[in-house]
């Protein structure tokens, strides 16, 4: 269908004509009020969808604005009902609460549900939300609409309805192409790289809604290894020999990416990790360690903001100026990297444990993982160097500890980390205190 | 799983012990607050489910009451937020509305969502609602919980997610068994009858959610015929010769039944009829008429309440006493039935057109059908005689008229009927007026 | 398609007209010679098939006779090639052998292969063979054609291409109906009986060719029990409580039946038993015993031919006249059956072990089973009484012994039996010898 | 499984030890004689397979030689049976023929059938035949074994069992990879090229045996166009705009390749073309022309063998020396190619029509096609230039003419060609005759 849609030429001017606004408004009302029945309402909804898909960005913004301004809450009625509820008691109060709740469902919700009933309707709603996320960043009037759409999608994409499916080299090429394009952490370079990630000692799981089986939502990539690998390069190396999976003791989650932009903010990560662990244990019961090899995306930016000298001891201060070193191509310079190693790992531990702001850290800790270890020069990719100064973190999921860890972090705000990482962070703290003193 | 559940013996007393109440409450709170993480919350939810399934009816009532009383709305907070909303303006108002909306989502909703994430969780929620429908009829305190569960199920079972699947003699025996047991309109008498309803000149469509492919929600049975059959007996006759479907001009919807009691009040009928018509036209484009052969479930009861003589002309009044005749086995008595024919059809038209209370009539008219014709002695089954005095109604779905019909009925309250039915109703009206005069 | 075939009325005379014979012959030649190409040859083959299916039995016989007489071997050429082969040497001999082999493939084989290429062609060949089996019993001229068709089907239905599929209550009703109708050993009485045979403590495996997935060839029914049941009644009892399959230690093969008459004489039994054992062990590794509960179809007939007194001791001879007792309703007469018990079991052991002609015995022993035990009054069905005098045999498949047993029976003609059965047979032998003396 | 096979190191010497020969021979005999039953025979067959797969090429040759020499025909018995047949009469003769036919089935056939019953056994037989095809070319003693294996595979892979499946971008990546690697006519250059061949205006059909669904046997690639394209470059151009398939009037078969080397000589081409035409017409009934764009693989070699001057007129002879021109990079030299155009097309027509030896020509004509047209500089690929001098042929399949064409070519040896091609060939003939005169 999409193939035959003619996007209105931007050159014609993106804005809607008065006539178009009027038509859209009419169609929206017809759909929502449904006076001529469900079938007729769906015809109007279908017309609105086609029109929307043909609109250029500016027109889409206006279209959504029309929704937001004309199909929103009826505030007078809302105020009335709120007052009625405050006055009510007993059974009457229950009725008033229900009435208020219904009045807080904006009329646009009915339009969104109608869109969902069109063929391929759910896909359209996901595209709509992708637009809304972008546009509401500039135009807060769209926020309630965006939030309501999110709420609806959250209900429909509840993890209770999702499935984790293994992706292999026997999966449809179209699916593999889509997954490869969505790999946001470690770019897939060609079909050879992709095939390697689907080899006998790799696992690739996609999270899928049965209603959209060809549109994966999220995926996770796993390497089966003996011991936790120190560098992501070792994981991605296409020349490395294939390991017999039944001999592996460790499953390394080396990449988790979202595929569907329309579901941003709908949390699947926890589900995907839990289900993948279940699948892995069912298939390979000999696995002992579930670990990640993760970026530390905020480390370098934080580093830049610090007086690095404060984290060094006297000897180190003599030998290196951290910021100056980092500005160079230090990873290739053996002396530089050897001098940087200890101080940088120390600062990284401080950043993770004491700042506790790193998004990836917070994701894994809230899922019940423990920060286990830092690896030096573990990601030499341009992004790895630019964001994480080449350091990577390993989070370990210990099935027996997941609950306690989650409670420690989410309940008491404690950063769950191994002794060695804690020691590094303590060192950093002491050095800084001494320096401050 | 169910197989191994041991229902607590009713004889032990159905009520919960203080200790049980305490445990359940604890588990509910653990699940809802999720302090120890999602996985832990699900363990508690799973525990609650198992416990619930093992409880006898009284225990289940108490369990649900516990939910309703302990996990409901926080009214103080609600009042506070309602007042805040009434005072707020502009962006603040938007934030206040959202806060209020969230506060109107009772905590039990979180527990219901957790249940849905368990294996076979959706099925459990359907069972829960079946219980709630029964229990809330006596105990209104359960109503808000029942309504919230309905609301959640309505979102999940939105027709946008449903599929219409053709059922044939090649379908799983387990599915056929379940469908046959759910046939509420014309009882299926054995596998031979069922096989006959799946013959080459019959169509059987089930409405299914892809998440529960083995649990059909609703189904519709269709006979392919030449012309609209006058009696349901002709449709169900297993000895009748099979019609070549490509020669049929009429599709007769002779039964629509709900399978899933947990979805009572969630409307699928319109969807099923619309989709079935699409499927039929795609397969057999030569079809010209889509009609029903439907019961008139309220007719006989209404009849009993009427002064039947008022609907008769002088001649008729001389010859028959309607109520007395009806009390006999009149269908088998040729003279009686011949005398009753005209007056009864006249009264039936009056009942349908002027009373406009018949549930089946309202269902089809609101879907855009037209009341086309009444058939005499069309359903001689005990139920057909007891409810509809043997009369059946044919509603016609004319694709080109569906919208206008819907609007006429739903918008203006007009009973859309053929001229012949209207004439009958007019006759009845005139007779009554004359009688009253 | 079949639905629209009009069987020529038998009343019109079943025989072919001269014109029909001529047309058929022409079409056969066109098909076989293929002068106008494969597509044209298939058109003629399709024409022949339609004509054949419309013929009444007599016409079919003639049609097949035409095949047999006109499309058979070219004997002159055969003689020539045989002589050439006898004279040839070295490479020439090889060429001559190949030429002879090709000349031994009758032209009708090409027609059979063409039939197979028609849509649903394999099904037609199976129907053809069903006819040929019946007709060649009276008309030996059809034997070579029947044998060649068998040979072709044997290649296509080689067990290497077959699959064993589990049949459950979720299988298509049409499949279940067909299987139930084919149960030749213990008649299925209604859908309730069938459902019971698919219960949690039963297994039902069908042997299927992937090209004809809806047409099972053979099936085997298994009961999961604790210990070997003594009577078939205990197995078929619908009221018996369902056993938890994970607690069963024994798998009882209680019925093996062929579904497809067109494959008579093509042996699947061994394959089905071996595969079923594999499936069972994969699913329920705790199973310890694989046994049958089998009829002894030739026992009663053999019994009738014996001087029963010869198998009795003096005491027994005084108390009972075997033949006279058997003529009565002895199973219901406690005294009679108690008197018969020992002598009959003794004679049965003699029949099985010493005669070694029983078809079921030979089937299981050639598959590597051991005759383990006889059960008294184990099959009280009319057939069970008439054929086996109510006795049933248990053959045990012991995975570790299957090869040795097979070799003992197939290689050395030894009847592999348990000590207890052998002892019974020895007793019978001794009694007879003493009696003869 | 294959993954874990350790190929015996070639360096260890490829030849079998005496002990190995002895073991293999023993296992072969055990398998064939099956004294210890089918299961045991299969264990030996499995052992032989594993051993074979681990052998280096020399060892495999010896292994197969062992088969050929030890498991072949029993010639003494054969001679005896041939003589008996020559002497027999009537029914006895029939029995003798059958005995002779059976004796002409070498014992190795039983081993091949056992291999087929192993898991993945058919695949192994295909690998075996691939080896036999290579080895029998040097070692004629293997020919009877190769031929018998072919015969068995021909029966199993009869087109009656095959299916044509559409391959799309949604097909498994592993399948696409395999198909791309097997494209023998127009090499697939990367996944982009492959995706282009699966676009909306392309069709890709693979011929598959249901027993080996992941192992396609043959495939055909089709372009949907308006009119027959003149060059293969136009078909393969990834930049060309996608045509709306419902607007196409022509289906161009631009590549037919075999995937499975083990089935060399088993003819599928006719089946694939016929079925593809059926599929195309079912999907796109508006198609009017089914044509190919085909190489002329023998043209250039034939050209080299000719006195080209004989095909030229006086003017042409003055202007060009064909062989000298062809030796240059003439396709890029506008003058040279313009001078060559007419003479080369004329010679090409002569080559095709009068020589009638071209393999592609014979393939299509025997399938009922007509040689329609020649296209100049239609394939500029290195192979296209080297084999076909850049010329390509279009064969047209006209459903109404296929039978007559087949008969004309296969029956009467007539080259079915359009008037224009015939005219070209006549011109060539006349020029040569004049030149010879």
PDB file of N, CA and C in Angstrom, chain D residues 330-381:
ATOM      1  N   UNK D 330      35.938  -5.522 -29.501  1.00  0.00           N
ATOM      2  CA  UNK D 330      35.054  -4.935 -30.512  1.00  0.00           C
ATOM      3  C   UNK D 330      33.741  -4.347 -29.957  1.00  0.00           C
ATOM      4  N   UNK D 331      33.299  -4.884 -28.836  1.00  0.00           N
ATOM      5  CA  UNK D 331      32.016  -4.416 -28.302  1.00  0.00           C
ATOM      6  C   UNK D 331      32.097  -2.939 -27.925  1.00  0.00           C
ATOM      7  N   UNK D 332      33.292  -2.516 -27.525  1.00  0.00           N
ATOM      8  CA  UNK D 332      33.460  -1.122 -27.110  1.00  0.00           C
ATOM      9  C   UNK D 332      33.774  -0.220 -28.312  1.00  0.00           C
ATOM     10  N   UNK D 333      34.045  -0.851 -29.449  1.00  0.00           N
ATOM     11  CA  UNK D 333      34.452  -0.083 -30.645  1.00  0.00           C
ATOM     12  C   UNK D 333      33.221   0.023 -31.547  1.00  0.00           C
ATOM     13  N   UNK D 334      32.662   1.228 -31.591  1.00  0.00           N
ATOM     14  CA  UNK D 334      31.374   1.393 -32.245  1.00  0.00           C
ATOM     15  C   UNK D 334      31.401   0.957 -33.696  1.00  0.00           C
ATOM     16  N   UNK D 335      32.484   1.302 -34.402  1.00  0.00           N
ATOM     17  CA  UNK D 335      32.532   0.977 -35.824  1.00  0.00           C
ATOM     18  C   UNK D 335      32.592  -0.542 -36.000  1.00  0.00           C
ATOM     19  N   UNK D 336      33.479  -1.174 -35.253  1.00  0.00           N
ATOM     20  CA  UNK D 336      33.622  -2.625 -35.359  1.00  0.00           C
ATOM     21  C   UNK D 336      32.294  -3.320 -35.076  1.00  0.00           C
ATOM     22  N   UNK D 337      31.639  -2.913 -34.012  1.00  0.00           N
ATOM     23  CA  UNK D 337      30.412  -3.633 -33.669  1.00  0.00           C
ATOM     24  C   UNK D 337      29.328  -3.347 -34.703  1.00  0.00           C
ATOM     25  N   UNK D 338      29.312  -2.153 -35.233  1.00  0.00           N
ATOM     26  CA  UNK D 338      28.301  -1.854 -36.259  1.00  0.00           C
ATOM     27  C   UNK D 338      28.569  -2.687 -37.526  1.00  0.00           C
ATOM     28  N   UNK D 339      29.852  -2.891 -37.864  1.00  0.00           N
ATOM     29  CA  UNK D 339      30.171  -3.719 -39.038  1.00  0.00           C
ATOM     30  C   UNK D 339      29.850  -5.198 -38.774  1.00  0.00           C
ATOM     31  N   UNK D 340      30.082  -5.621 -37.542  1.00  0.00           N
ATOM     32  CA  UNK D 340      29.894  -7.054 -37.219  1.00  0.00           C
ATOM     33  C   UNK D 340      28.422  -7.435 -37.112  1.00  0.00           C
ATOM     34  N   UNK D 341      27.618  -6.493 -36.752  1.00  0.00           N
ATOM     35  CA  UNK D 341      26.237  -6.763 -36.377  1.00  0.00           C
ATOM     36  C   UNK D 341      25.493  -7.716 -37.326  1.00  0.00           C
ATOM     37  N   UNK D 342      25.352  -7.299 -38.550  1.00  0.00           N
ATOM     38  CA  UNK D 342      24.572  -8.101 -39.485  1.00  0.00           C
ATOM     39  C   UNK D 342      25.186  -9.478 -39.715  1.00  0.00           C
ATOM     40  N   UNK D 343      26.488  -9.547 -40.049  1.00  0.00           N
ATOM     41  CA  UNK D 343      27.085 -10.867 -40.321  1.00  0.00           C
ATOM     42  C   UNK D 343      26.987 -11.818 -39.121  1.00  0.00           C
ATOM     43  N   UNK D 344      27.208 -11.257 -37.944  1.00  0.00           N
ATOM     44  CA  UNK D 344      27.221 -12.140 -36.781  1.00  0.00           C
ATOM     45  C   UNK D 344      25.827 -12.686 -36.485  1.00  0.00           C
ATOM     46  N   UNK D 345      24.826 -11.834 -36.594  1.00  0.00           N
ATOM     47  CA  UNK D 345      23.454 -12.301 -36.348  1.00  0.00           C
ATOM     48  C   UNK D 345      23.094 -13.373 -37.376  1.00  0.00           C
ATOM     49  N   UNK D 346      23.541 -13.146 -38.613  1.00  0.00           N
ATOM     50  CA  UNK D 346      23.275 -14.117 -39.685  1.00  0.00           C
ATOM     51  C   UNK D 346      23.931 -15.462 -39.363  1.00  0.00           C
ATOM     52  N   UNK D 347      25.181 -15.400 -38.966  1.00  0.00           N
ATOM     53  CA  UNK D 347      25.881 -16.643 -38.627  1.00  0.00           C
ATOM     54  C   UNK D 347      25.246 -17.321 -37.411  1.00  0.00           C
ATOM     55  N   UNK D 348      24.816 -16.493 -36.486  1.00  0.00           N
ATOM     56  CA  UNK D 348      24.206 -17.050 -35.278  1.00  0.00           C
ATOM     57  C   UNK D 348      22.921 -17.808 -35.637  1.00  0.00           C
ATOM     58  N   UNK D 349      22.132 -17.204 -36.531  1.00  0.00           N
ATOM     59  CA  UNK D 349      20.914 -17.885 -36.965  1.00  0.00           C
ATOM     60  C   UNK D 349      21.287 -19.204 -37.644  1.00  0.00           C
ATOM     61  N   UNK D 350      22.324 -19.146 -38.471  1.00  0.00           N
ATOM     62  CA  UNK D 350      22.771 -20.374 -39.145  1.00  0.00           C
ATOM     63  C   UNK D 350      23.191 -21.425 -38.120  1.00  0.00           C
ATOM     64  N   UNK D 351      23.947 -20.964 -37.114  1.00  0.00           N
ATOM     65  CA  UNK D 351      24.413 -21.896 -36.080  1.00  0.00           C
ATOM     66  C   UNK D 351      23.232 -22.565 -35.374  1.00  0.00           C
ATOM     67  N   UNK D 352      22.277 -21.746 -34.994  1.00  0.00           N
ATOM     68  CA  UNK D 352      21.157 -22.298 -34.225  1.00  0.00           C
ATOM     69  C   UNK D 352      20.269 -23.173 -35.105  1.00  0.00           C
ATOM     70  N   UNK D 353      19.836 -22.638 -36.247  1.00  0.00           N
ATOM     71  CA  UNK D 353      18.828 -23.317 -37.047  1.00  0.00           C
ATOM     72  C   UNK D 353      19.420 -24.508 -37.816  1.00  0.00           C
ATOM     73  N   UNK D 354      20.615 -24.316 -38.400  1.00  0.00           N
ATOM     74  CA  UNK D 354      21.133 -25.380 -39.255  1.00  0.00           C
ATOM     75  C   UNK D 354      21.970 -26.404 -38.496  1.00  0.00           C
ATOM     76  N   UNK D 355      22.744 -25.921 -37.499  1.00  0.00           N
ATOM     77  CA  UNK D 355      23.525 -26.891 -36.720  1.00  0.00           C
ATOM     78  C   UNK D 355      22.612 -27.628 -35.724  1.00  0.00           C
ATOM     79  N   UNK D 356      21.805 -26.803 -35.064  1.00  0.00           N
ATOM     80  CA  UNK D 356      20.827 -27.372 -34.110  1.00  0.00           C
ATOM     81  C   UNK D 356      21.494 -28.191 -33.012  1.00  0.00           C
ATOM     82  N   UNK D 357      22.674 -27.756 -32.602  1.00  0.00           N
ATOM     83  CA  UNK D 357      23.389 -28.498 -31.554  1.00  0.00           C
ATOM     84  C   UNK D 357      23.401 -27.736 -30.225  1.00  0.00           C
ATOM     85  N   UNK D 358      23.020 -26.479 -30.254  1.00  0.00           N
ATOM     86  CA  UNK D 358      23.130 -25.667 -29.035  1.00  0.00           C
ATOM     87  C   UNK D 358      22.269 -26.242 -27.908  1.00  0.00           C
ATOM     88  N   UNK D 359      22.882 -26.428 -26.738  1.00  0.00           N
ATOM     89  CA  UNK D 359      22.193 -27.110 -25.640  1.00  0.00           C
ATOM     90  C   UNK D 359      20.966 -26.322 -25.162  1.00  0.00           C
ATOM     91  N   UNK D 360      21.114 -25.013 -25.087  1.00  0.00           N
ATOM     92  CA  UNK D 360      19.992 -24.200 -24.600  1.00  0.00           C
ATOM     93  C   UNK D 360      18.850 -24.223 -25.620  1.00  0.00           C
ATOM     94  N   UNK D 361      19.215 -24.111 -26.888  1.00  0.00           N
ATOM     95  CA  UNK D 361      18.204 -24.236 -27.952  1.00  0.00           C
ATOM     96  C   UNK D 361      17.449 -25.551 -27.825  1.00  0.00           C
ATOM     97  N   UNK D 362      18.165 -26.633 -27.680  1.00  0.00           N
ATOM     98  CA  UNK D 362      17.524 -27.947 -27.635  1.00  0.00           C
ATOM     99  C   UNK D 362      16.636 -28.083 -26.406  1.00  0.00           C
ATOM    100  N   UNK D 363      17.105 -27.518 -25.297  1.00  0.00           N
ATOM    101  CA  UNK D 363      16.301 -27.563 -24.069  1.00  0.00           C
ATOM    102  C   UNK D 363      14.950 -26.874 -24.288  1.00  0.00           C
ATOM    103  N   UNK D 364      14.981 -25.664 -24.790  1.00  0.00           N
ATOM    104  CA  UNK D 364      13.715 -24.925 -24.919  1.00  0.00           C
ATOM    105  C   UNK D 364      12.838 -25.500 -26.029  1.00  0.00           C
ATOM    106  N   UNK D 365      13.436 -25.895 -27.138  1.00  0.00           N
ATOM    107  CA  UNK D 365      12.612 -26.440 -28.223  1.00  0.00           C
ATOM    108  C   UNK D 365      11.959 -27.751 -27.793  1.00  0.00           C
ATOM    109  N   UNK D 366      12.710 -28.553 -27.046  1.00  0.00           N
ATOM    110  CA  UNK D 366      12.099 -29.816 -26.630  1.00  0.00           C
ATOM    111  C   UNK D 366      10.998 -29.568 -25.595  1.00  0.00           C
ATOM    112  N   UNK D 367      11.036 -28.386 -24.961  1.00  0.00           N
ATOM    113  CA  UNK D 367       9.941 -28.044 -24.045  1.00  0.00           C
ATOM    114  C   UNK D 367       8.768 -27.399 -24.768  1.00  0.00           C
ATOM    115  N   UNK D 368       8.904 -27.201 -26.078  1.00  0.00           N
ATOM    116  CA  UNK D 368       7.771 -26.666 -26.826  1.00  0.00           C
ATOM    117  C   UNK D 368       7.871 -25.185 -27.140  1.00  0.00           C
ATOM    118  N   UNK D 369       9.044 -24.586 -26.934  1.00  0.00           N
ATOM    119  CA  UNK D 369       9.198 -23.165 -27.237  1.00  0.00           C
ATOM    120  C   UNK D 369       9.517 -22.976 -28.726  1.00  0.00           C
ATOM    121  N   UNK D 370       9.488 -21.723 -29.126  1.00  0.00           N
ATOM    122  CA  UNK D 370       9.852 -21.338 -30.498  1.00  0.00           C
ATOM    123  C   UNK D 370      10.997 -20.331 -30.386  1.00  0.00           C
ATOM    124  N   UNK D 371      12.000 -20.474 -31.257  1.00  0.00           N
ATOM    125  CA  UNK D 371      13.094 -19.496 -31.296  1.00  0.00           C
ATOM    126  C   UNK D 371      12.542 -18.257 -31.969  1.00  0.00           C
ATOM    127  N   UNK D 372      12.466 -17.139 -31.213  1.00  0.00           N
ATOM    128  CA  UNK D 372      11.697 -15.988 -31.698  1.00  0.00           C
ATOM    129  C   UNK D 372      12.569 -14.910 -32.321  1.00  0.00           C
ATOM    130  N   UNK D 373      13.735 -14.661 -31.685  1.00  0.00           N
ATOM    131  CA  UNK D 373      14.429 -13.439 -32.053  1.00  0.00           C
ATOM    132  C   UNK D 373      15.830 -13.522 -31.476  1.00  0.00           C
ATOM    133  N   UNK D 374      16.769 -12.812 -32.120  1.00  0.00           N
ATOM    134  CA  UNK D 374      18.128 -12.705 -31.593  1.00  0.00           C
ATOM    135  C   UNK D 374      18.365 -11.246 -31.214  1.00  0.00           C
ATOM    136  N   UNK D 375      19.093 -11.033 -30.115  1.00  0.00           N
ATOM    137  CA  UNK D 375      19.367  -9.643 -29.722  1.00  0.00           C
ATOM    138  C   UNK D 375      20.865  -9.382 -29.755  1.00  0.00           C
ATOM    139  N   UNK D 376      21.194  -8.295 -30.317  1.00  0.00           N
ATOM    140  CA  UNK D 376      22.579  -7.879 -30.576  1.00  0.00           C
ATOM    141  C   UNK D 376      23.177  -7.192 -29.353  1.00  0.00           C
ATOM    142  N   UNK D 377      24.409  -7.553 -29.030  1.00  0.00           N
ATOM    143  CA  UNK D 377      25.093  -6.987 -27.850  1.00  0.00           C
ATOM    144  C   UNK D 377      24.181  -7.031 -26.630  1.00  0.00           C
ATOM    145  N   UNK D 378      23.622  -8.152 -26.434  1.00  0.00           N
ATOM    146  CA  UNK D 378      22.623  -8.292 -25.375  1.00  0.00           C
ATOM    147  C   UNK D 378      23.247  -8.778 -24.074  1.00  0.00           C
ATOM    148  N   UNK D 379      24.432  -9.344 -24.143  1.00  0.00           N
ATOM    149  CA  UNK D 379      25.108  -9.806 -22.920  1.00  0.00           C
ATOM    150  C   UNK D 379      26.586  -9.469 -23.021  1.00  0.00           C
ATOM    151  N   UNK D 380      26.961  -8.367 -22.387  1.00  0.00           N
ATOM    152  CA  UNK D 380      28.343  -7.894 -22.485  1.00  0.00           C
ATOM    153  C   UNK D 380      29.212  -8.417 -21.349  1.00  0.00           C
ATOM    154  N   UNK D 381      28.701  -9.339 -20.584  1.00  0.00           N
ATOM    155  CA  UNK D 381      29.534  -9.891 -19.507  1.00  0.00           C
ATOM    156  C   UNK D 381      30.672 -10.694 -20.137  1.00  0.00           C
TER     157      UNK D 381
END
